[in-house]
PDB file of C-alpha atoms in Angstrom:
ATOM      1  CA  MET F 168       9.911 -22.282   9.033  1.00  0.00           C
ATOM      2  CA  ALA F 169       8.582 -25.659  10.200  1.00  0.00           C
ATOM      3  CA  GLU F 170       5.932 -23.915  12.273  1.00  0.00           C
ATOM      4  CA  LEU F 171       4.887 -21.816   9.287  1.00  0.00           C
ATOM      5  CA  ALA F 172       4.729 -24.934   7.112  1.00  0.00           C
ATOM      6  CA  ALA F 173       2.447 -26.567   9.691  1.00  0.00           C
ATOM      7  CA  LEU F 174       0.052 -23.609   9.418  1.00  0.00           C
ATOM      8  CA  GLU F 175      -0.261 -24.033   5.647  1.00  0.00           C
ATOM      9  CA  ASP F 176      -3.907 -24.423   4.558  1.00  0.00           C
ATOM     10  CA  PRO F 177      -4.634 -25.356   0.907  1.00  0.00           C
ATOM     11  CA  LYS F 178      -7.989 -23.507   0.996  1.00  0.00           C
ATOM     12  CA  VAL F 179      -6.332 -20.319   2.230  1.00  0.00           C
ATOM     13  CA  ARG F 180      -3.667 -20.652  -0.472  1.00  0.00           C
ATOM     14  CA  ALA F 181      -6.318 -21.061  -3.178  1.00  0.00           C
ATOM     15  CA  VAL F 182      -8.026 -17.813  -2.114  1.00  0.00           C
ATOM     16  CA  ASN F 183      -4.742 -15.915  -1.793  1.00  0.00           C
ATOM     17  CA  GLU F 184      -3.467 -17.045  -5.186  1.00  0.00           C
ATOM     18  CA  LYS F 185      -6.433 -15.320  -6.835  1.00  0.00           C
ATOM     19  CA  HIS F 186      -4.913 -12.062  -5.534  1.00  0.00           C
ATOM     20  CA  GLY F 187      -1.356 -12.951  -6.525  1.00  0.00           C
ATOM     21  CA  ASP F 188      -0.278 -13.928  -2.988  1.00  0.00           C
ATOM     22  CA  ASP F 189       1.568 -17.248  -2.923  1.00  0.00           C
ATOM     23  CA  HIS F 190       1.040 -18.393   0.671  1.00  0.00           C
ATOM     24  CA  GLY F 191      -1.504 -20.479   2.545  1.00  0.00           C
ATOM     25  CA  VAL F 192      -1.225 -19.224   6.112  1.00  0.00           C
ATOM     26  CA  ASN F 193      -4.250 -17.685   7.805  1.00  0.00           C
ATOM     27  CA  LEU F 194      -3.242 -14.111   8.690  1.00  0.00           C
ATOM     28  CA  GLY F 195      -4.880 -14.331  12.105  1.00  0.00           C
ATOM     29  CA  LYS F 196      -2.678 -17.306  12.954  1.00  0.00           C
ATOM     30  CA  LEU F 197       0.345 -15.503  11.521  1.00  0.00           C
ATOM     31  CA  ARG F 198      -0.349 -12.483  13.744  1.00  0.00           C
ATOM     32  CA  ALA F 199      -0.746 -14.764  16.780  1.00  0.00           C
ATOM     33  CA  LEU F 200       2.664 -16.301  16.055  1.00  0.00           C
ATOM     34  CA  ALA F 201       4.176 -12.822  15.705  1.00  0.00           C
ATOM     35  CA  LYS F 202       2.649 -11.784  19.023  1.00  0.00           C
ATOM     36  CA  ARG F 203       4.299 -14.755  20.701  1.00  0.00           C
ATOM     37  CA  LEU F 204       7.696 -14.079  19.102  1.00  0.00           C
ATOM     38  CA  LYS F 205       7.554 -10.328  19.871  1.00  0.00           C
ATOM     39  CA  THR F 206      10.106  -7.976  18.248  1.00  0.00           C
ATOM     40  CA  GLN F 207      13.207  -9.815  16.987  1.00  0.00           C
ATOM     41  CA  GLN F 208      15.112  -7.846  14.374  1.00  0.00           C
ATOM     42  CA  ASP F 209      17.780 -10.481  13.650  1.00  0.00           C
ATOM     43  CA  LEU F 210      15.173 -13.208  13.210  1.00  0.00           C
ATOM     44  CA  ALA F 211      13.143 -10.880  10.992  1.00  0.00           C
ATOM     45  CA  ARG F 212      16.133 -10.409   8.686  1.00  0.00           C
ATOM     46  CA  GLU F 213      16.712 -14.187   8.520  1.00  0.00           C
ATOM     47  CA  LEU F 214      13.057 -14.839   7.747  1.00  0.00           C
ATOM     48  CA  TRP F 215      13.131 -12.215   4.997  1.00  0.00           C
ATOM     49  CA  ARG F 216      16.211 -13.801   3.416  1.00  0.00           C
ATOM     50  CA  THR F 217      14.365 -17.115   2.943  1.00  0.00           C
ATOM     51  CA  GLY F 218      12.298 -15.514   0.176  1.00  0.00           C
ATOM     52  CA  ASP F 219       9.242 -17.412   1.442  1.00  0.00           C
ATOM     53  CA  THR F 220       6.103 -15.253   1.407  1.00  0.00           C
ATOM     54  CA  ALA F 221       4.676 -16.381   4.771  1.00  0.00           C
ATOM     55  CA  ALA F 222       8.121 -15.988   6.346  1.00  0.00           C
ATOM     56  CA  ARG F 223       8.453 -12.490   4.919  1.00  0.00           C
ATOM     57  CA  LEU F 224       5.030 -11.471   6.227  1.00  0.00           C
ATOM     58  CA  LEU F 225       6.025 -12.753   9.664  1.00  0.00           C
ATOM     59  CA  ALA F 226       9.321 -10.851   9.394  1.00  0.00           C
ATOM     60  CA  LEU F 227       7.437  -7.616   8.771  1.00  0.00           C
ATOM     61  CA  LEU F 228       5.353  -8.194  11.912  1.00  0.00           C
ATOM     62  CA  ILE F 229       8.300  -8.833  14.255  1.00  0.00           C
ATOM     63  CA  CYS F 230      10.884  -6.417  12.863  1.00  0.00           C
ATOM     64  CA  ARG F 231      11.919  -3.045  14.234  1.00  0.00           C
ATOM     65  CA  PRO F 232      11.060  -0.629  11.378  1.00  0.00           C
ATOM     66  CA  LYS F 233      13.542   2.064  12.404  1.00  0.00           C
ATOM     67  CA  ALA F 234      16.424  -0.445  12.458  1.00  0.00           C
ATOM     68  CA  PHE F 235      16.533  -0.829   8.653  1.00  0.00           C
ATOM     69  CA  GLY F 236      18.861   1.339   6.601  1.00  0.00           C
ATOM     70  CA  ARG F 237      17.681   3.278   3.572  1.00  0.00           C
ATOM     71  CA  ASP F 238      19.421   1.042   1.027  1.00  0.00           C
ATOM     72  CA  GLU F 239      18.250  -2.071   2.865  1.00  0.00           C
ATOM     73  CA  LEU F 240      14.621  -0.953   2.578  1.00  0.00           C
ATOM     74  CA  ASP F 241      15.113  -0.065  -1.077  1.00  0.00           C
ATOM     75  CA  GLY F 242      16.461  -3.546  -1.773  1.00  0.00           C
ATOM     76  CA  MET F 243      13.636  -5.195   0.171  1.00  0.00           C
ATOM     77  CA  LEU F 244      10.994  -3.279  -1.761  1.00  0.00           C
ATOM     78  CA  ARG F 245      12.500  -4.225  -5.102  1.00  0.00           C
ATOM     79  CA  GLU F 246      12.370  -7.893  -4.047  1.00  0.00           C
ATOM     80  CA  ALA F 247       8.785  -7.626  -2.759  1.00  0.00           C
ATOM     81  CA  ARG F 248       6.800  -8.665  -5.830  1.00  0.00           C
ATOM     82  CA  VAL F 249       3.998 -10.406  -3.918  1.00  0.00           C
ATOM     83  CA  PRO F 250       1.195  -7.852  -3.349  1.00  0.00           C
ATOM     84  CA  LYS F 251       0.636  -8.573   0.360  1.00  0.00           C
ATOM     85  CA  VAL F 252       4.374  -8.455   1.151  1.00  0.00           C
ATOM     86  CA  HIS F 253       4.713  -5.200  -0.788  1.00  0.00           C
ATOM     87  CA  ASP F 254       1.698  -3.691   0.986  1.00  0.00           C
ATOM     88  CA  TRP F 255       2.833  -4.685   4.494  1.00  0.00           C
ATOM     89  CA  LEU F 256       6.405  -3.556   3.846  1.00  0.00           C
ATOM     90  CA  VAL F 257       5.239  -0.080   2.823  1.00  0.00           C
ATOM     91  CA  ASN F 258       2.543   0.320   5.481  1.00  0.00           C
ATOM     92  CA  TYR F 259       4.062  -1.449   8.495  1.00  0.00           C
ATOM     93  CA  VAL F 260       7.730  -0.679   7.997  1.00  0.00           C
ATOM     94  CA  VAL F 261       8.638   2.066   5.507  1.00  0.00           C
ATOM     95  CA  LYS F 262       5.995   4.524   6.784  1.00  0.00           C
ATOM     96  CA  LYS F 263       7.567   4.251  10.265  1.00  0.00           C
ATOM     97  CA  SER F 264      11.131   4.625   8.987  1.00  0.00           C
ATOM     98  CA  PRO F 265      13.190   7.815   9.263  1.00  0.00           C
ATOM     99  CA  HIS F 266      14.015   7.203   5.570  1.00  0.00           C
ATOM    100  CA  ALA F 267      10.360   7.303   4.437  1.00  0.00           C
ATOM    101  CA  GLU F 268      10.459  10.730   2.786  1.00  0.00           C
ATOM    102  CA  GLU F 269      13.749  10.110   0.982  1.00  0.00           C
ATOM    103  CA  LEU F 270      12.433   6.785  -0.305  1.00  0.00           C
ATOM    104  CA  ARG F 271       9.104   8.360  -1.305  1.00  0.00           C
ATOM    105  CA  VAL F 272      10.907  10.792  -3.579  1.00  0.00           C
ATOM    106  CA  ALA F 273      13.239   8.109  -4.982  1.00  0.00           C
ATOM    107  CA  TRP F 274      10.482   5.586  -5.677  1.00  0.00           C
ATOM    108  CA  PHE F 275       7.878   8.010  -6.990  1.00  0.00           C
ATOM    109  CA  ALA F 276       9.531   8.408 -10.391  1.00  0.00           C
ATOM    110  CA  ASP F 277      11.028   4.887 -10.600  1.00  0.00           C
ATOM    111  CA  PRO F 278      10.638   3.219 -14.026  1.00  0.00           C
ATOM    112  CA  ASP F 279       9.462  -0.004 -12.327  1.00  0.00           C
ATOM    113  CA  PRO F 280       5.691   0.498 -11.859  1.00  0.00           C
ATOM    114  CA  VAL F 281       5.585  -1.688  -8.732  1.00  0.00           C
ATOM    115  CA  VAL F 282       8.320   0.405  -7.110  1.00  0.00           C
ATOM    116  CA  ALA F 283       6.609   3.600  -8.284  1.00  0.00           C
ATOM    117  CA  SER F 284       3.366   2.426  -6.682  1.00  0.00           C
ATOM    118  CA  ALA F 285       5.160   2.469  -3.312  1.00  0.00           C
ATOM    119  CA  GLY F 286       6.183   6.066  -3.968  1.00  0.00           C
ATOM    120  CA  TRP F 287       2.564   6.941  -4.682  1.00  0.00           C
ATOM    121  CA  ALA F 288       1.400   5.126  -1.532  1.00  0.00           C
ATOM    122  CA  LEU F 289       3.817   7.171   0.584  1.00  0.00           C
ATOM    123  CA  THR F 290       2.677  10.327  -1.210  1.00  0.00           C
ATOM    124  CA  THR F 291      -0.950   9.487  -0.389  1.00  0.00           C
ATOM    125  CA  GLU F 292       0.053   9.226   3.272  1.00  0.00           C
ATOM    126  CA  ARG F 293       1.504  12.733   3.081  1.00  0.00           C
ATOM    127  CA  VAL F 294      -1.567  14.089   1.273  1.00  0.00           C
ATOM    128  CA  ALA F 295      -3.611  13.010   4.297  1.00  0.00           C
ATOM    129  CA  LYS F 296      -1.229  13.753   7.166  1.00  0.00           C
ATOM    130  CA  LYS F 297       1.443  16.235   6.080  1.00  0.00           C
ATOM    131  CA  PRO F 298       0.525  17.944   2.802  1.00  0.00           C
ATOM    132  CA  GLU F 299       2.745  20.985   3.349  1.00  0.00           C
ATOM    133  CA  GLY F 300       5.258  21.199   0.525  1.00  0.00           C
ATOM    134  CA  LEU F 301       3.420  18.826  -1.802  1.00  0.00           C
ATOM    135  CA  ASP F 302       2.354  20.108  -5.218  1.00  0.00           C
ATOM    136  CA  LEU F 303      -1.253  18.873  -5.176  1.00  0.00           C
ATOM    137  CA  PRO F 304      -2.219  20.421  -8.562  1.00  0.00           C
ATOM    138  CA  GLY F 305       0.919  18.784 -10.006  1.00  0.00           C
ATOM    139  CA  LEU F 306      -0.108  15.417  -8.583  1.00  0.00           C
ATOM    140  CA  LEU F 307      -3.539  15.809 -10.157  1.00  0.00           C
ATOM    141  CA  ASP F 308      -1.854  16.663 -13.481  1.00  0.00           C
ATOM    142  CA  LEU F 309       0.123  13.405 -13.308  1.00  0.00           C
ATOM    143  CA  VAL F 310      -2.947  11.361 -12.407  1.00  0.00           C
ATOM    144  CA  GLU F 311      -4.901  12.912 -15.249  1.00  0.00           C
ATOM    145  CA  ALA F 312      -2.147  12.216 -17.767  1.00  0.00           C
ATOM    146  CA  GLU F 313      -0.977   8.756 -16.660  1.00  0.00           C
ATOM    147  CA  MET F 314      -3.498   6.851 -14.504  1.00  0.00           C
ATOM    148  CA  LYS F 315      -5.757   5.559 -17.271  1.00  0.00           C
ATOM    149  CA  ASP F 316      -2.977   3.527 -18.926  1.00  0.00           C
ATOM    150  CA  ALA F 317      -0.880   2.711 -15.830  1.00  0.00           C
ATOM    151  CA  PRO F 318      -0.248  -0.957 -14.884  1.00  0.00           C
ATOM    152  CA  ASP F 319      -2.673  -2.315 -12.277  1.00  0.00           C
ATOM    153  CA  ARG F 320      -0.657  -1.831  -9.073  1.00  0.00           C
ATOM    154  CA  LEU F 321       0.467   1.666 -10.050  1.00  0.00           C
ATOM    155  CA  GLN F 322      -3.017   2.577 -11.250  1.00  0.00           C
ATOM    156  CA  TRP F 323      -4.504   1.491  -7.921  1.00  0.00           C
ATOM    157  CA  ALA F 324      -1.976   3.604  -5.983  1.00  0.00           C
ATOM    158  CA  MET F 325      -2.551   6.663  -8.191  1.00  0.00           C
ATOM    159  CA  ASN F 326      -6.311   6.279  -7.818  1.00  0.00           C
ATOM    160  CA  HIS F 327      -5.946   6.144  -4.026  1.00  0.00           C
ATOM    161  CA  CYS F 328      -3.939   9.368  -4.140  1.00  0.00           C
ATOM    162  CA  LEU F 329      -6.580  11.016  -6.351  1.00  0.00           C
ATOM    163  CA  ALA F 330      -9.332  10.043  -3.926  1.00  0.00           C
ATOM    164  CA  ARG F 331      -7.362  11.181  -0.883  1.00  0.00           C
ATOM    165  CA  ILE F 332      -6.722  14.619  -2.443  1.00  0.00           C
ATOM    166  CA  GLY F 333     -10.456  14.935  -3.096  1.00  0.00           C
ATOM    167  CA  ILE F 334     -11.385  13.793   0.406  1.00  0.00           C
ATOM    168  CA  GLU F 335      -8.876  15.871   2.378  1.00  0.00           C
ATOM    169  CA  HIS F 336      -8.607  19.066   0.330  1.00  0.00           C
ATOM    170  CA  ALA F 337     -11.924  20.769  -0.462  1.00  0.00           C
ATOM    171  CA  GLU F 338     -10.317  23.299  -2.799  1.00  0.00           C
ATOM    172  CA  HIS F 339      -9.174  20.477  -5.101  1.00  0.00           C
ATOM    173  CA  ARG F 340     -12.278  18.302  -4.679  1.00  0.00           C
ATOM    174  CA  PRO F 341     -14.181  19.376  -7.831  1.00  0.00           C
ATOM    175  CA  ARG F 342     -11.142  18.759 -10.025  1.00  0.00           C
ATOM    176  CA  ALA F 343     -10.392  15.395  -8.381  1.00  0.00           C
ATOM    177  CA  ILE F 344     -13.977  14.247  -8.912  1.00  0.00           C
ATOM    178  CA  GLY F 345     -13.901  15.537 -12.493  1.00  0.00           C
ATOM    179  CA  ILE F 346     -10.716  13.601 -13.282  1.00  0.00           C
ATOM    180  CA  GLY F 347     -12.235  10.445 -11.822  1.00  0.00           C
ATOM    181  CA  GLU F 348     -15.408  10.873 -13.876  1.00  0.00           C
ATOM    182  CA  ARG F 349     -13.495  11.437 -17.107  1.00  0.00           C
ATOM    183  CA  LEU F 350     -11.047   8.562 -16.681  1.00  0.00           C
ATOM    184  CA  GLU F 351     -13.615   6.102 -15.222  1.00  0.00           C
ATOM    185  CA  VAL F 352     -10.803   4.062 -13.621  1.00  0.00           C
ATOM    186  CA  LEU F 353     -12.253   1.298 -11.373  1.00  0.00           C
ATOM    187  CA  LYS F 354     -15.795   2.506 -12.130  1.00  0.00           C
ATOM    188  CA  ASP F 355     -17.003  -1.081 -12.579  1.00  0.00           C
ATOM    189  CA  TYR F 356     -14.865  -2.587  -9.801  1.00  0.00           C
ATOM    190  CA  PRO F 357     -16.916  -5.257  -7.950  1.00  0.00           C
ATOM    191  CA  THR F 358     -17.659  -3.974  -4.462  1.00  0.00           C
ATOM    192  CA  SER F 359     -19.069  -6.063  -1.615  1.00  0.00           C
ATOM    193  CA  PRO F 360     -22.269  -4.877   0.121  1.00  0.00           C
ATOM    194  CA  GLY F 361     -21.438  -2.371   2.843  1.00  0.00           C
ATOM    195  CA  CYS F 362     -18.062  -1.490   1.292  1.00  0.00           C
ATOM    196  CA  THR F 363     -17.218   1.763  -0.476  1.00  0.00           C
ATOM    197  CA  SER F 364     -16.361   1.581  -4.166  1.00  0.00           C
ATOM    198  CA  PRO F 365     -12.737   2.437  -5.063  1.00  0.00           C
ATOM    199  CA  TYR F 366     -14.092   4.514  -7.985  1.00  0.00           C
ATOM    200  CA  ALA F 367     -12.760   7.929  -6.952  1.00  0.00           C
ATOM    201  CA  PRO F 368     -15.920  10.077  -7.374  1.00  0.00           C
ATOM    202  CA  VAL F 369     -18.019   7.649  -5.294  1.00  0.00           C
ATOM    203  CA  TRP F 370     -15.223   7.182  -2.744  1.00  0.00           C
ATOM    204  CA  ILE F 371     -14.733  10.949  -2.324  1.00  0.00           C
ATOM    205  CA  HIS F 372     -18.461  11.699  -1.944  1.00  0.00           C
ATOM    206  CA  GLU F 373     -18.943   8.897   0.594  1.00  0.00           C
ATOM    207  CA  MET F 374     -15.941   9.792   2.786  1.00  0.00           C
ATOM    208  CA  VAL F 375     -16.788  13.507   2.781  1.00  0.00           C
ATOM    209  CA  ARG F 376     -20.382  12.647   3.718  1.00  0.00           C
ATOM    210  CA  ARG F 377     -19.127  10.587   6.673  1.00  0.00           C
ATOM    211  CA  GLN F 378     -16.737  13.343   7.783  1.00  0.00           C
ATOM    212  CA  GLN F 379     -19.566  15.839   7.752  1.00  0.00           C
ATOM    213  CA  GLY F 380     -21.717  13.466   9.751  1.00  0.00           C
ATOM    214  CA  GLU F 381     -24.577  13.439   7.270  1.00  0.00           C
TER     215      GLU F 381
END
């Protein structure tokens, strides 16, 4: 904790706080510290229990994802209100867990929109890598009915799922693009030069173009 405190940079904190992340540690330095510590599951659990954002990010880098129980991961996600912690927990830990599918189903319909966004993120992973058994038209129905008025984090996750369906599944691409055009979610999102807009129709067209090597 003292080492993390020594890495605190007010300028980094100021930038992070604009995104809702309450820590001031450069992520490159955090990753270097994690590399030095290597995998330490017990230490990871202790760091997580501090509740400190930088400590929790470090915990997620040095933990053993498959060592967490299902209920433990559920509890951790419900505590993870900081966007970066939530994102790393889902992507670095839950996706590698044997409990990922069970948690995906449980979180998907959760009344807490932040928890539900994790369910959508895990669903998006399946859309891309293991779509067998997913009801893709049903997912598009939900997006069409609920994305426009969803809270920010949930809306972002639903939009990602919409785009991924359009990118990966040609038979659903026209409908996915049509939903994006009608709802106009993230249409005016500021996008840096060289980056792809998160607006689903633009995102889908660009990724398909790259896949086809045009």
